[in-house]
mmCIF file with all atom_site columns, C-alpha atoms in Angstrom:
data_model
loop_
_atom_site.group_PDB
_atom_site.id
_atom_site.type_symbol
_atom_site.label_atom_id
_atom_site.label_alt_id
_atom_site.label_comp_id
_atom_site.label_asym_id
_atom_site.label_entity_id
_atom_site.label_seq_id
_atom_site.pdbx_PDB_ins_code
_atom_site.Cartn_x
_atom_site.Cartn_y
_atom_site.Cartn_z
_atom_site.occupancy
_atom_site.B_iso_or_equiv
_atom_site.pdbx_formal_charge
_atom_site.auth_seq_id
_atom_site.auth_comp_id
_atom_site.auth_asym_id
_atom_site.auth_atom_id
_atom_site.pdbx_PDB_model_num
ATOM 1   C CA . MET A 1 1   ? 57.762 -129.931 179.681 1.00 0.00 ? 292 MET A CA 1
ATOM 2   C CA . LYS A 1 2   ? 57.199 -127.823 182.764 1.00 0.00 ? 293 LYS A CA 1
ATOM 3   C CA . VAL A 1 3   ? 54.136 -125.792 183.606 1.00 0.00 ? 294 VAL A CA 1
ATOM 4   C CA . SER A 1 4   ? 54.582 -122.583 185.527 1.00 0.00 ? 295 SER A CA 1
ATOM 5   C CA . LYS A 1 5   ? 52.917 -122.506 188.936 1.00 0.00 ? 296 LYS A CA 1
ATOM 6   C CA . ASP A 1 6   ? 51.236 -119.282 187.737 1.00 0.00 ? 297 ASP A CA 1
ATOM 7   C CA . TYR A 1 7   ? 48.984 -121.441 185.572 1.00 0.00 ? 298 TYR A CA 1
ATOM 8   C CA . LEU A 1 8   ? 48.137 -123.866 188.358 1.00 0.00 ? 299 LEU A CA 1
ATOM 9   C CA . ASN A 1 9   ? 46.776 -121.370 190.876 1.00 0.00 ? 300 ASN A CA 1
ATOM 10  C CA . PHE A 1 10  ? 43.192 -121.933 191.925 1.00 0.00 ? 301 PHE A CA 1
ATOM 11  C CA . GLN A 1 11  ? 41.129 -119.053 190.626 1.00 0.00 ? 302 GLN A CA 1
ATOM 12  C CA . PRO A 1 12  ? 38.190 -117.661 192.568 1.00 0.00 ? 303 PRO A CA 1
ATOM 13  C CA . CYS A 1 13  ? 34.925 -119.151 191.421 1.00 0.00 ? 304 CYS A CA 1
ATOM 14  C CA . THR A 1 14  ? 31.506 -117.574 191.755 1.00 0.00 ? 305 THR A CA 1
ATOM 15  C CA . LEU A 1 15  ? 28.530 -119.834 191.130 1.00 0.00 ? 306 LEU A CA 1
ATOM 16  C CA . GLU A 1 16  ? 24.911 -118.821 190.980 1.00 0.00 ? 307 GLU A CA 1
ATOM 17  C CA . GLY A 1 17  ? 21.540 -120.519 190.902 1.00 0.00 ? 308 GLY A CA 1
ATOM 18  C CA . ALA A 1 18  ? 21.278 -124.276 190.423 1.00 0.00 ? 309 ALA A CA 1
ATOM 19  C CA . GLU A 1 19  ? 25.044 -124.773 190.103 1.00 0.00 ? 310 GLU A CA 1
ATOM 20  C CA . ALA A 1 20  ? 25.712 -123.037 193.418 1.00 0.00 ? 311 ALA A CA 1
ATOM 21  C CA . ASN A 1 21  ? 23.002 -125.140 195.066 1.00 0.00 ? 312 ASN A CA 1
ATOM 22  C CA . LYS A 1 22  ? 24.695 -128.396 193.974 1.00 0.00 ? 313 LYS A CA 1
ATOM 23  C CA . TRP A 1 23  ? 27.995 -127.479 195.619 1.00 0.00 ? 314 TRP A CA 1
ATOM 24  C CA . ARG A 1 24  ? 26.741 -125.829 198.827 1.00 0.00 ? 315 ARG A CA 1
ATOM 25  C CA . TRP A 1 25  ? 26.806 -129.171 200.669 1.00 0.00 ? 316 TRP A CA 1
ATOM 26  C CA . PHE A 1 26  ? 30.537 -129.594 200.123 1.00 0.00 ? 317 PHE A CA 1
ATOM 27  C CA . GLU A 1 27  ? 32.440 -126.904 201.980 1.00 0.00 ? 318 GLU A CA 1
ATOM 28  C CA . ARG A 1 28  ? 36.146 -126.771 201.155 1.00 0.00 ? 319 ARG A CA 1
ATOM 29  C CA . CYS A 1 29  ? 35.565 -128.897 198.043 1.00 0.00 ? 320 CYS A CA 1
ATOM 30  C CA . ILE A 1 30  ? 37.629 -127.645 195.108 1.00 0.00 ? 321 ILE A CA 1
ATOM 31  C CA . GLY A 1 31  ? 36.007 -129.711 192.379 1.00 0.00 ? 322 GLY A CA 1
ATOM 32  C CA . ALA A 1 32  ? 35.551 -133.151 190.895 1.00 0.00 ? 323 ALA A CA 1
ATOM 33  C CA . LEU A 1 33  ? 38.062 -135.654 189.562 1.00 0.00 ? 324 LEU A CA 1
ATOM 34  C CA . ASP A 1 34  ? 37.697 -138.673 187.256 1.00 0.00 ? 325 ASP A CA 1
ATOM 35  C CA . GLY A 1 35  ? 39.380 -140.690 184.567 1.00 0.00 ? 326 GLY A CA 1
ATOM 36  C CA . THR A 1 36  ? 38.133 -140.980 181.011 1.00 0.00 ? 327 THR A CA 1
ATOM 37  C CA . HIS A 1 37  ? 39.112 -143.197 178.113 1.00 0.00 ? 328 HIS A CA 1
ATOM 38  C CA . ILE A 1 38  ? 39.880 -141.657 174.729 1.00 0.00 ? 329 ILE A CA 1
ATOM 39  C CA . PRO A 1 39  ? 40.162 -143.953 171.708 1.00 0.00 ? 330 PRO A CA 1
ATOM 40  C CA . VAL A 1 40  ? 43.672 -144.101 170.210 1.00 0.00 ? 331 VAL A CA 1
ATOM 41  C CA . THR A 1 41  ? 45.478 -145.846 167.377 1.00 0.00 ? 332 THR A CA 1
ATOM 42  C CA . VAL A 1 42  ? 48.632 -147.680 168.425 1.00 0.00 ? 333 VAL A CA 1
ATOM 43  C CA . SER A 1 43  ? 50.885 -150.248 166.797 1.00 0.00 ? 334 SER A CA 1
ATOM 44  C CA . PRO A 1 44  ? 49.691 -153.877 166.951 1.00 0.00 ? 335 PRO A CA 1
ATOM 45  C CA . ASP A 1 45  ? 52.384 -154.824 169.490 1.00 0.00 ? 336 ASP A CA 1
ATOM 46  C CA . GLU A 1 46  ? 51.197 -152.085 171.892 1.00 0.00 ? 337 GLU A CA 1
ATOM 47  C CA . ARG A 1 47  ? 47.458 -152.856 171.658 1.00 0.00 ? 338 ARG A CA 1
ATOM 48  C CA . PRO A 1 48  ? 47.362 -155.208 174.684 1.00 0.00 ? 339 PRO A CA 1
ATOM 49  C CA . ARG A 1 49  ? 48.648 -152.412 176.967 1.00 0.00 ? 340 ARG A CA 1
ATOM 50  C CA . TYR A 1 50  ? 46.134 -149.934 175.589 1.00 0.00 ? 341 TYR A CA 1
ATOM 51  C CA . ARG A 1 51  ? 43.132 -152.286 175.639 1.00 0.00 ? 342 ARG A CA 1
ATOM 52  C CA . ASN A 1 52  ? 40.786 -151.146 178.409 1.00 0.00 ? 343 ASN A CA 1
ATOM 53  C CA . ARG A 1 53  ? 38.402 -153.239 180.514 1.00 0.00 ? 344 ARG A CA 1
ATOM 54  C CA . LYS A 1 54  ? 35.684 -152.863 177.874 1.00 0.00 ? 345 LYS A CA 1
ATOM 55  C CA . GLY A 1 55  ? 37.986 -154.244 175.170 1.00 0.00 ? 346 GLY A CA 1
ATOM 56  C CA . ASP A 1 56  ? 38.565 -150.946 173.360 1.00 0.00 ? 347 ASP A CA 1
ATOM 57  C CA . VAL A 1 57  ? 42.012 -149.507 172.571 1.00 0.00 ? 348 VAL A CA 1
ATOM 58  C CA . SER A 1 58  ? 42.287 -146.228 174.475 1.00 0.00 ? 349 SER A CA 1
ATOM 59  C CA . THR A 1 59  ? 44.376 -143.930 176.607 1.00 0.00 ? 350 THR A CA 1
ATOM 60  C CA . ASN A 1 60  ? 43.275 -143.235 180.193 1.00 0.00 ? 351 ASN A CA 1
ATOM 61  C CA . VAL A 1 61  ? 43.231 -139.509 180.960 1.00 0.00 ? 352 VAL A CA 1
ATOM 62  C CA . LEU A 1 62  ? 42.828 -138.145 184.491 1.00 0.00 ? 353 LEU A CA 1
ATOM 63  C CA . ALA A 1 63  ? 40.998 -134.814 184.690 1.00 0.00 ? 354 ALA A CA 1
ATOM 64  C CA . ALA A 1 64  ? 39.984 -132.543 187.544 1.00 0.00 ? 355 ALA A CA 1
ATOM 65  C CA . CYS A 1 65  ? 37.710 -129.542 187.220 1.00 0.00 ? 356 CYS A CA 1
ATOM 66  C CA . GLY A 1 66  ? 36.352 -126.906 189.543 1.00 0.00 ? 357 GLY A CA 1
ATOM 67  C CA . PRO A 1 67  ? 32.665 -126.295 190.241 1.00 0.00 ? 358 PRO A CA 1
ATOM 68  C CA . ASP A 1 68  ? 32.776 -123.709 187.431 1.00 0.00 ? 359 ASP A CA 1
ATOM 69  C CA . LEU A 1 69  ? 33.720 -126.491 184.939 1.00 0.00 ? 360 LEU A CA 1
ATOM 70  C CA . ARG A 1 70  ? 37.230 -125.095 184.369 1.00 0.00 ? 361 ARG A CA 1
ATOM 71  C CA . PHE A 1 71  ? 39.957 -127.712 184.231 1.00 0.00 ? 362 PHE A CA 1
ATOM 72  C CA . ILE A 1 72  ? 42.308 -127.663 187.204 1.00 0.00 ? 363 ILE A CA 1
ATOM 73  C CA . TYR A 1 73  ? 44.520 -130.602 186.225 1.00 0.00 ? 364 TYR A CA 1
ATOM 74  C CA . VAL A 1 74  ? 44.826 -133.029 183.301 1.00 0.00 ? 365 VAL A CA 1
ATOM 75  C CA . LEU A 1 75  ? 47.175 -136.014 183.063 1.00 0.00 ? 366 LEU A CA 1
ATOM 76  C CA . PRO A 1 76  ? 47.023 -137.636 179.603 1.00 0.00 ? 367 PRO A CA 1
ATOM 77  C CA . GLY A 1 77  ? 48.947 -140.564 178.180 1.00 0.00 ? 368 GLY A CA 1
ATOM 78  C CA . TRP A 1 78  ? 48.308 -143.580 180.373 1.00 0.00 ? 369 TRP A CA 1
ATOM 79  C CA . GLU A 1 79  ? 47.558 -146.897 178.695 1.00 0.00 ? 370 GLU A CA 1
ATOM 80  C CA . GLY A 1 80  ? 43.886 -147.852 178.602 1.00 0.00 ? 371 GLY A CA 1
ATOM 81  C CA . SER A 1 81  ? 44.649 -150.940 180.693 1.00 0.00 ? 372 SER A CA 1
ATOM 82  C CA . ALA A 1 82  ? 45.701 -148.731 183.626 1.00 0.00 ? 373 ALA A CA 1
ATOM 83  C CA . GLY A 1 83  ? 43.046 -148.321 186.316 1.00 0.00 ? 374 GLY A CA 1
ATOM 84  C CA . ASP A 1 84  ? 41.931 -144.898 187.502 1.00 0.00 ? 375 ASP A CA 1
ATOM 85  C CA . SER A 1 85  ? 43.503 -145.365 190.949 1.00 0.00 ? 376 SER A CA 1
ATOM 86  C CA . ARG A 1 86  ? 46.879 -146.192 189.407 1.00 0.00 ? 377 ARG A CA 1
ATOM 87  C CA . VAL A 1 87  ? 46.744 -143.067 187.222 1.00 0.00 ? 378 VAL A CA 1
ATOM 88  C CA . LEU A 1 88  ? 45.786 -140.959 190.256 1.00 0.00 ? 379 LEU A CA 1
ATOM 89  C CA . ARG A 1 89  ? 48.719 -142.377 192.257 1.00 0.00 ? 380 ARG A CA 1
ATOM 90  C CA . ASP A 1 90  ? 51.042 -141.292 189.452 1.00 0.00 ? 381 ASP A CA 1
ATOM 91  C CA . ALA A 1 91  ? 49.452 -137.823 189.334 1.00 0.00 ? 382 ALA A CA 1
ATOM 92  C CA . LEU A 1 92  ? 50.162 -137.378 193.062 1.00 0.00 ? 383 LEU A CA 1
ATOM 93  C CA . ARG A 1 93  ? 53.823 -138.444 192.780 1.00 0.00 ? 384 ARG A CA 1
ATOM 94  C CA . ARG A 1 94  ? 55.149 -136.966 189.541 1.00 0.00 ? 385 ARG A CA 1
ATOM 95  C CA . GLN A 1 95  ? 57.143 -133.737 189.221 1.00 0.00 ? 386 GLN A CA 1
ATOM 96  C CA . ASN A 1 96  ? 54.174 -131.731 187.895 1.00 0.00 ? 387 ASN A CA 1
ATOM 97  C CA . LYS A 1 97  ? 51.872 -133.376 190.383 1.00 0.00 ? 388 LYS A CA 1
ATOM 98  C CA . LEU A 1 98  ? 48.287 -132.757 191.302 1.00 0.00 ? 389 LEU A CA 1
ATOM 99  C CA . GLU A 1 99  ? 48.490 -130.695 194.459 1.00 0.00 ? 390 GLU A CA 1
ATOM 100 C CA . ILE A 1 100 ? 45.534 -130.482 196.794 1.00 0.00 ? 391 ILE A CA 1
ATOM 101 C CA . PRO A 1 101 ? 45.631 -127.658 199.329 1.00 0.00 ? 392 PRO A CA 1
ATOM 102 C CA . THR A 1 102 ? 45.522 -128.795 202.952 1.00 0.00 ? 393 THR A CA 1
ATOM 103 C CA . GLY A 1 103 ? 41.978 -129.223 204.187 1.00 0.00 ? 394 GLY A CA 1
ATOM 104 C CA . LYS A 1 104 ? 40.502 -129.201 200.668 1.00 0.00 ? 395 LYS A CA 1
ATOM 105 C CA . TYR A 1 105 ? 39.246 -132.143 198.623 1.00 0.00 ? 396 TYR A CA 1
ATOM 106 C CA . PHE A 1 106 ? 37.871 -133.377 195.302 1.00 0.00 ? 397 PHE A CA 1
ATOM 107 C CA . LEU A 1 107 ? 34.672 -135.350 194.829 1.00 0.00 ? 398 LEU A CA 1
ATOM 108 C CA . VAL A 1 108 ? 35.492 -138.729 193.243 1.00 0.00 ? 399 VAL A CA 1
ATOM 109 C CA . ASP A 1 109 ? 33.442 -141.724 192.141 1.00 0.00 ? 400 ASP A CA 1
ATOM 110 C CA . ALA A 1 110 ? 33.370 -145.121 193.846 1.00 0.00 ? 401 ALA A CA 1
ATOM 111 C CA . GLY A 1 111 ? 36.343 -146.264 191.757 1.00 0.00 ? 402 GLY A CA 1
ATOM 112 C CA . TYR A 1 112 ? 38.546 -144.257 194.137 1.00 0.00 ? 403 TYR A CA 1
ATOM 113 C CA . THR A 1 113 ? 38.878 -144.551 197.896 1.00 0.00 ? 404 THR A CA 1
ATOM 114 C CA . ASN A 1 114 ? 38.163 -141.950 200.539 1.00 0.00 ? 405 ASN A CA 1
ATOM 115 C CA . GLY A 1 115 ? 41.240 -140.334 201.971 1.00 0.00 ? 406 GLY A CA 1
ATOM 116 C CA . PRO A 1 116 ? 42.855 -136.952 202.502 1.00 0.00 ? 407 PRO A CA 1
ATOM 117 C CA . GLY A 1 117 ? 41.916 -134.850 199.492 1.00 0.00 ? 408 GLY A CA 1
ATOM 118 C CA . PHE A 1 118 ? 39.249 -137.226 198.117 1.00 0.00 ? 409 PHE A CA 1
ATOM 119 C CA . LEU A 1 119 ? 35.600 -137.774 199.016 1.00 0.00 ? 410 LEU A CA 1
ATOM 120 C CA . ALA A 1 120 ? 33.842 -140.773 197.450 1.00 0.00 ? 411 ALA A CA 1
ATOM 121 C CA . PRO A 1 121 ? 30.163 -141.759 197.726 1.00 0.00 ? 412 PRO A CA 1
ATOM 122 C CA . TYR A 1 122 ? 28.827 -144.489 199.982 1.00 0.00 ? 413 TYR A CA 1
ATOM 123 C CA . ARG A 1 123 ? 29.291 -147.876 198.333 1.00 0.00 ? 414 ARG A CA 1
ATOM 124 C CA . GLY A 1 124 ? 26.372 -150.235 197.952 1.00 0.00 ? 415 GLY A CA 1
ATOM 125 C CA . THR A 1 125 ? 23.935 -147.313 197.996 1.00 0.00 ? 416 THR A CA 1
ATOM 126 C CA . ARG A 1 126 ? 22.036 -145.793 195.074 1.00 0.00 ? 417 ARG A CA 1
ATOM 127 C CA . TYR A 1 127 ? 24.276 -143.211 193.410 1.00 0.00 ? 418 TYR A CA 1
ATOM 128 C CA . HIS A 1 128 ? 23.998 -142.442 189.687 1.00 0.00 ? 419 HIS A CA 1
ATOM 129 C CA . LEU A 1 129 ? 21.672 -139.611 188.728 1.00 0.00 ? 420 LEU A CA 1
ATOM 130 C CA . ASN A 1 130 ? 19.597 -141.802 186.398 1.00 0.00 ? 421 ASN A CA 1
ATOM 131 C CA . GLU A 1 131 ? 18.796 -144.044 189.405 1.00 0.00 ? 422 GLU A CA 1
ATOM 132 C CA . TRP A 1 132 ? 17.041 -141.092 191.090 1.00 0.00 ? 423 TRP A CA 1
ATOM 133 C CA . ILE A 1 133 ? 14.450 -140.477 188.365 1.00 0.00 ? 424 ILE A CA 1
ATOM 134 C CA . GLY A 1 134 ? 11.103 -140.854 190.139 1.00 0.00 ? 425 GLY A CA 1
ATOM 135 C CA . ASN A 1 135 ? 12.795 -141.740 193.457 1.00 0.00 ? 426 ASN A CA 1
ATOM 136 C CA . THR A 1 136 ? 13.578 -139.825 196.635 1.00 0.00 ? 427 THR A CA 1
ATOM 137 C CA . PRO A 1 137 ? 16.320 -140.598 199.160 1.00 0.00 ? 428 PRO A CA 1
ATOM 138 C CA . GLN A 1 138 ? 15.268 -143.048 201.880 1.00 0.00 ? 429 GLN A CA 1
ATOM 139 C CA . SER A 1 139 ? 18.325 -142.675 204.157 1.00 0.00 ? 430 SER A CA 1
ATOM 140 C CA . TYR A 1 140 ? 21.099 -140.232 204.980 1.00 0.00 ? 431 TYR A CA 1
ATOM 141 C CA . LYS A 1 141 ? 23.467 -142.286 202.792 1.00 0.00 ? 432 LYS A CA 1
ATOM 142 C CA . GLU A 1 142 ? 21.158 -141.991 199.803 1.00 0.00 ? 433 GLU A CA 1
ATOM 143 C CA . LEU A 1 143 ? 20.736 -138.252 200.409 1.00 0.00 ? 434 LEU A CA 1
ATOM 144 C CA . PHE A 1 144 ? 24.513 -137.814 200.603 1.00 0.00 ? 435 PHE A CA 1
ATOM 145 C CA . ASN A 1 145 ? 25.014 -139.837 197.409 1.00 0.00 ? 436 ASN A CA 1
ATOM 146 C CA . LEU A 1 146 ? 22.363 -137.837 195.535 1.00 0.00 ? 437 LEU A CA 1
ATOM 147 C CA . ARG A 1 147 ? 24.043 -134.562 196.505 1.00 0.00 ? 438 ARG A CA 1
ATOM 148 C CA . HIS A 1 148 ? 27.476 -136.000 195.720 1.00 0.00 ? 439 HIS A CA 1
ATOM 149 C CA . ALA A 1 149 ? 26.383 -137.241 192.272 1.00 0.00 ? 440 ALA A CA 1
ATOM 150 C CA . SER A 1 150 ? 24.706 -133.930 191.441 1.00 0.00 ? 441 SER A CA 1
ATOM 151 C CA . ALA A 1 151 ? 27.890 -131.958 192.161 1.00 0.00 ? 442 ALA A CA 1
ATOM 152 C CA . ARG A 1 152 ? 30.374 -134.507 190.773 1.00 0.00 ? 443 ARG A CA 1
ATOM 153 C CA . ASN A 1 153 ? 28.410 -134.585 187.532 1.00 0.00 ? 444 ASN A CA 1
ATOM 154 C CA . ALA A 1 154 ? 30.488 -131.539 186.526 1.00 0.00 ? 445 ALA A CA 1
ATOM 155 C CA . ILE A 1 155 ? 33.434 -133.747 185.559 1.00 0.00 ? 446 ILE A CA 1
ATOM 156 C CA . GLU A 1 156 ? 31.139 -136.212 183.794 1.00 0.00 ? 447 GLU A CA 1
ATOM 157 C CA . ARG A 1 157 ? 29.853 -133.407 181.580 1.00 0.00 ? 448 ARG A CA 1
ATOM 158 C CA . LEU A 1 158 ? 33.418 -132.417 180.643 1.00 0.00 ? 449 LEU A CA 1
ATOM 159 C CA . ASN A 1 159 ? 34.594 -135.978 180.015 1.00 0.00 ? 450 ASN A CA 1
ATOM 160 C CA . LYS A 1 160 ? 31.945 -136.797 177.406 1.00 0.00 ? 451 LYS A CA 1
#
């Protein structure tokens, strides 16, 4: 199956209020990217390949969305045992690949590495939004991670 490039064009996005405030720290950011596991039923001989790190049988789906919560890219079908980085590598190499315009990037979680097109949070520093309840950032790394988590939460909301 081929998808016309007409469907893969980045559409202009206008955010207002709280949503706009979350993304204002990330100029040239086109959205957030993450993998999610969806439960599947497979034949008994295929279950080991589809068993994820939590022991469930699933397929690993890579999804990217813009700040407006519209999907930009989805790659379904990977075995649950495949790590997010491996699925992303495939998405960047396949015929209908995830293309990131030069100078732009996606926010990603700590399961991915920083590199051209991807901005991850600081490791070893408070990150998840539930860790910030009743707390305020104590360093520039914590402030960055709080802002990163607030914006990247867009993909978490879509992947639930």
